[in-house]
PDB file of C-alpha atoms in Angstrom:
ATOM      1  CA  UNK X   1     -14.245   1.265  10.000  1.00 39.00           C
ATOM      2  CA  UNK X   2     -14.493  -2.254  11.480  1.00 36.00           C
ATOM      3  CA  UNK X   3     -11.239  -4.095  12.081  1.00 37.00           C
ATOM      4  CA  UNK X   4     -10.743  -7.773  12.716  1.00 36.00           C
ATOM      5  CA  UNK X   5      -7.751  -9.856  11.721  1.00 39.00           C
ATOM      6  CA  UNK X   6      -8.548 -12.408   9.057  1.00 44.00           C
ATOM      7  CA  UNK X   7      -6.285 -14.782   7.205  1.00 45.00           C
ATOM      8  CA  UNK X   8      -6.543 -15.921   3.604  1.00 46.00           C
ATOM      9  CA  UNK X   9      -4.301 -17.616   1.094  1.00 47.00           C
ATOM     10  CA  UNK X  10      -3.214 -16.443  -2.339  1.00 43.00           C
ATOM     11  CA  UNK X  11      -3.867 -19.472  -4.525  1.00 44.00           C
ATOM     12  CA  UNK X  12      -1.623 -18.214  -7.322  1.00 44.00           C
ATOM     13  CA  UNK X  13       1.559 -18.031  -5.231  1.00 47.00           C
ATOM     14  CA  UNK X  14       0.665 -20.092  -2.163  1.00 52.00           C
ATOM     15  CA  UNK X  15       1.304 -17.137   0.175  1.00 55.00           C
ATOM     16  CA  UNK X  16      -0.717 -16.538   3.315  1.00 57.00           C
ATOM     17  CA  UNK X  17      -1.753 -12.954   4.068  1.00 58.00           C
ATOM     18  CA  UNK X  18      -3.540 -11.326   6.968  1.00 61.00           C
ATOM     19  CA  UNK X  19      -5.917  -8.413   6.687  1.00 64.00           C
ATOM     20  CA  UNK X  20      -7.281  -6.142   9.390  1.00 63.00           C
ATOM     21  CA  UNK X  21     -10.372  -5.214   7.408  1.00 72.00           C
ATOM     22  CA  UNK X  22     -13.558  -6.977   8.478  1.00 73.00           C
ATOM     23  CA  UNK X  23     -15.660  -5.434   5.715  1.00 82.00           C
ATOM     24  CA  UNK X  24     -14.559  -4.305   2.242  1.00 89.00           C
ATOM     25  CA  UNK X  25     -13.853  -0.559   2.007  1.00 92.00           C
ATOM     26  CA  UNK X  26     -16.339   1.704   0.239  1.00 93.00           C
ATOM     27  CA  UNK X  27     -15.178   3.578  -2.862  1.00 94.00           C
ATOM     28  CA  UNK X  28     -14.890   7.329  -2.249  1.00 91.00           C
ATOM     29  CA  UNK X  29     -15.863   8.064  -5.865  1.00 93.00           C
ATOM     30  CA  UNK X  30     -19.058   6.024  -6.305  1.00 95.00           C
ATOM     31  CA  UNK X  31     -19.890   4.836  -2.733  1.00 94.00           C
ATOM     32  CA  UNK X  32     -19.996   1.181  -3.837  1.00 95.00           C
ATOM     33  CA  UNK X  33     -18.392  -1.710  -1.938  1.00 94.00           C
ATOM     34  CA  UNK X  34     -14.959  -2.737  -3.199  1.00 94.00           C
ATOM     35  CA  UNK X  35     -13.913  -6.253  -4.204  1.00 94.00           C
ATOM     36  CA  UNK X  36     -11.029  -8.261  -2.753  1.00 93.00           C
ATOM     37  CA  UNK X  37      -8.566  -9.322  -5.463  1.00 93.00           C
ATOM     38  CA  UNK X  38      -5.023 -10.703  -5.633  1.00 92.00           C
ATOM     39  CA  UNK X  39      -2.211  -9.011  -7.600  1.00 91.00           C
ATOM     40  CA  UNK X  40      -1.173 -11.236 -10.504  1.00 90.00           C
ATOM     41  CA  UNK X  41       2.091 -13.196 -10.437  1.00 87.00           C
ATOM     42  CA  UNK X  42       3.631 -11.120 -13.240  1.00 86.00           C
ATOM     43  CA  UNK X  43       3.466  -7.803 -11.364  1.00 82.00           C
ATOM     44  CA  UNK X  44       6.893  -6.130 -11.565  1.00 76.00           C
ATOM     45  CA  UNK X  45       6.396  -3.625  -8.730  1.00 76.00           C
ATOM     46  CA  UNK X  46       6.940  -6.154  -5.927  1.00 79.00           C
ATOM     47  CA  UNK X  47       3.240  -6.779  -5.256  1.00 84.00           C
ATOM     48  CA  UNK X  48       2.750 -10.194  -6.921  1.00 87.00           C
ATOM     49  CA  UNK X  49       0.319 -12.321  -4.908  1.00 88.00           C
ATOM     50  CA  UNK X  50      -0.609  -9.414  -2.651  1.00 88.00           C
ATOM     51  CA  UNK X  51      -4.293  -8.931  -1.716  1.00 91.00           C
ATOM     52  CA  UNK X  52      -5.963  -5.597  -2.481  1.00 93.00           C
ATOM     53  CA  UNK X  53      -9.369  -3.952  -2.673  1.00 95.00           C
ATOM     54  CA  UNK X  54     -10.562  -2.455  -5.939  1.00 96.00           C
ATOM     55  CA  UNK X  55     -13.706  -0.641  -6.997  1.00 96.00           C
ATOM     56  CA  UNK X  56     -14.714  -2.511 -10.140  1.00 96.00           C
ATOM     57  CA  UNK X  57     -17.187   0.126 -11.453  1.00 96.00           C
ATOM     58  CA  UNK X  58     -14.561   2.901 -11.142  1.00 95.00           C
ATOM     59  CA  UNK X  59     -11.562   0.645 -11.859  1.00 96.00           C
ATOM     60  CA  UNK X  60      -9.758   2.248  -8.871  1.00 93.00           C
ATOM     61  CA  UNK X  61      -7.395   0.642  -6.393  1.00 92.00           C
ATOM     62  CA  UNK X  62      -8.820   1.403  -2.941  1.00 94.00           C
ATOM     63  CA  UNK X  63      -6.091  -0.061  -0.718  1.00 93.00           C
ATOM     64  CA  UNK X  64      -3.968  -3.122  -0.153  1.00 92.00           C
ATOM     65  CA  UNK X  65      -5.582  -5.649   2.186  1.00 91.00           C
ATOM     66  CA  UNK X  66      -2.492  -6.352   4.280  1.00 89.00           C
ATOM     67  CA  UNK X  67      -0.432  -4.438   6.821  1.00 87.00           C
ATOM     68  CA  UNK X  68       2.724  -4.101   4.717  1.00 88.00           C
ATOM     69  CA  UNK X  69       4.127  -0.600   5.039  1.00 89.00           C
ATOM     70  CA  UNK X  70       1.998   0.319   8.069  1.00 88.00           C
ATOM     71  CA  UNK X  71       3.944   2.025  10.832  1.00 80.00           C
ATOM     72  CA  UNK X  72       2.400   2.865  14.179  1.00 83.00           C
ATOM     73  CA  UNK X  73       4.967   5.653  14.611  1.00 84.00           C
ATOM     74  CA  UNK X  74       4.364   7.083  11.122  1.00 84.00           C
ATOM     75  CA  UNK X  75       2.129  10.018  10.237  1.00 90.00           C
ATOM     76  CA  UNK X  76      -1.581   9.695  10.986  1.00 94.00           C
ATOM     77  CA  UNK X  77      -3.980  10.012   8.073  1.00 94.00           C
ATOM     78  CA  UNK X  78      -7.087  12.228   8.137  1.00 95.00           C
ATOM     79  CA  UNK X  79      -8.969   9.291   9.764  1.00 92.00           C
ATOM     80  CA  UNK X  80      -6.525   9.551  12.707  1.00 94.00           C
ATOM     81  CA  UNK X  81      -5.161   6.080  11.884  1.00 91.00           C
ATOM     82  CA  UNK X  82      -1.542   5.086  11.134  1.00 90.00           C
ATOM     83  CA  UNK X  83      -0.784   5.630   7.450  1.00 93.00           C
ATOM     84  CA  UNK X  84       0.790   3.171   5.017  1.00 92.00           C
ATOM     85  CA  UNK X  85       4.230   3.797   3.500  1.00 91.00           C
ATOM     86  CA  UNK X  86       4.158   3.034  -0.226  1.00 89.00           C
ATOM     87  CA  UNK X  87       6.310   3.665  -3.234  1.00 83.00           C
ATOM     88  CA  UNK X  88       5.415   4.856  -6.700  1.00 81.00           C
ATOM     89  CA  UNK X  89       5.426   2.264  -9.441  1.00 75.00           C
ATOM     90  CA  UNK X  90       8.084   2.431 -12.100  1.00 74.00           C
ATOM     91  CA  UNK X  91       5.695   4.283 -14.437  1.00 75.00           C
ATOM     92  CA  UNK X  92       5.171   7.189 -11.963  1.00 76.00           C
ATOM     93  CA  UNK X  93       7.374  10.227 -11.357  1.00 74.00           C
ATOM     94  CA  UNK X  94       9.644   9.803  -9.554  1.00 75.00           C
ATOM     95  CA  UNK X  95       9.818   6.049 -10.074  1.00 74.00           C
ATOM     96  CA  UNK X  96       9.885   4.279  -6.695  1.00 79.00           C
ATOM     97  CA  UNK X  97       9.277   7.552  -4.822  1.00 84.00           C
ATOM     98  CA  UNK X  98       8.156   7.125  -1.196  1.00 87.00           C
ATOM     99  CA  UNK X  99       4.829   8.454   0.077  1.00 90.00           C
ATOM    100  CA  UNK X 100       2.242   7.718   2.785  1.00 93.00           C
ATOM    101  CA  UNK X 101      -1.481   7.122   2.199  1.00 94.00           C
ATOM    102  CA  UNK X 102      -4.517   6.165   4.270  1.00 93.00           C
ATOM    103  CA  UNK X 103      -4.056   2.502   5.217  1.00 91.00           C
ATOM    104  CA  UNK X 104      -7.754   1.807   4.707  1.00 91.00           C
ATOM    105  CA  UNK X 105      -8.353   3.928   1.589  1.00 92.00           C
ATOM    106  CA  UNK X 106     -11.019   5.828   3.536  1.00 91.00           C
ATOM    107  CA  UNK X 107      -9.629   9.363   3.200  1.00 93.00           C
ATOM    108  CA  UNK X 108      -7.586  11.350   0.666  1.00 92.00           C
ATOM    109  CA  UNK X 109      -4.440  11.499   2.828  1.00 94.00           C
ATOM    110  CA  UNK X 110      -1.267  11.597   0.720  1.00 93.00           C
ATOM    111  CA  UNK X 111       2.100  12.768   2.017  1.00 92.00           C
ATOM    112  CA  UNK X 112       5.357  12.660   0.079  1.00 90.00           C
ATOM    113  CA  UNK X 113       8.355  11.490   2.131  1.00 87.00           C
ATOM    114  CA  UNK X 114      11.119  14.053   1.694  1.00 86.00           C
ATOM    115  CA  UNK X 115      14.760  14.148   2.722  1.00 84.00           C
ATOM    116  CA  UNK X 116      16.724  16.970   4.331  1.00 86.00           C
ATOM    117  CA  UNK X 117      17.093  18.592   0.907  1.00 88.00           C
ATOM    118  CA  UNK X 118      13.290  18.792   0.552  1.00 87.00           C
ATOM    119  CA  UNK X 119      13.208  16.323  -2.367  1.00 86.00           C
ATOM    120  CA  UNK X 120      11.123  13.156  -2.402  1.00 85.00           C
ATOM    121  CA  UNK X 121      12.989  10.072  -1.207  1.00 82.00           C
ATOM    122  CA  UNK X 122      12.979   7.008  -3.416  1.00 79.00           C
ATOM    123  CA  UNK X 123      14.242   3.434  -3.339  1.00 77.00           C
ATOM    124  CA  UNK X 124      16.199   1.208  -5.598  1.00 65.00           C
ATOM    125  CA  UNK X 125      13.991  -1.188  -7.543  1.00 56.00           C
ATOM    126  CA  UNK X 126      16.068  -4.229  -6.599  1.00 44.00           C
ATOM    127  CA  UNK X 127      15.894  -3.596  -2.862  1.00 44.00           C
ATOM    128  CA  UNK X 128      12.172  -2.925  -2.771  1.00 47.00           C
ATOM    129  CA  UNK X 129      11.297  -5.972  -4.884  1.00 44.00           C
ATOM    130  CA  UNK X 130      13.390  -8.594  -3.168  1.00 37.00           C
ATOM    131  CA  UNK X 131      13.338  -7.595   0.474  1.00 37.00           C
ATOM    132  CA  UNK X 132       9.913  -5.993   0.952  1.00 45.00           C
ATOM    133  CA  UNK X 133      11.492  -2.937   2.569  1.00 44.00           C
ATOM    134  CA  UNK X 134      12.361   0.483   1.275  1.00 41.00           C
ATOM    135  CA  UNK X 135      15.774   2.157   1.194  1.00 41.00           C
ATOM    136  CA  UNK X 136      16.240   5.871   0.619  1.00 42.00           C
ATOM    137  CA  UNK X 137      19.237   7.672  -0.899  1.00 45.00           C
ATOM    138  CA  UNK X 138      20.891   7.909   2.533  1.00 46.00           C
ATOM    139  CA  UNK X 139      20.722   4.106   2.888  1.00 46.00           C
ATOM    140  CA  UNK X 140      18.054   4.249   5.611  1.00 47.00           C
ATOM    141  CA  UNK X 141      15.691   1.284   5.531  1.00 44.00           C
ATOM    142  CA  UNK X 142      11.924   1.412   6.033  1.00 44.00           C
ATOM    143  CA  UNK X 143      10.043  -1.883   6.474  1.00 41.00           C
TER     144      UNK X 143
END
């Protein structure tokens, strides 16, 4: 994977984003190059205006094109790179459940974030949408 910081602007919301991807990721399903898109302004999962890569032939989200949720001290994915902390959308079970995935969409890494009780941690919708960070049941915050 080639990495080089690049900056681009979301025309719909006037936000500036940085990406570490020099070349678009390749889809794991069909081996075609993904396309860079911007999440629409009506997205209710806190991603409005956010850049992402999608495989158009497969209609699959490959990865987000920013560093949000990436933690250098978090678990490494199967590519041996820092993973990205994400949360389930409101239509998934559990809604707003925390998990880690490959930051670059290059491997199938997926790890559920669990608490001391062994259950998946999740956030409140309001906190995740308005502050861009994640809060678990024990009030710990993940940026």
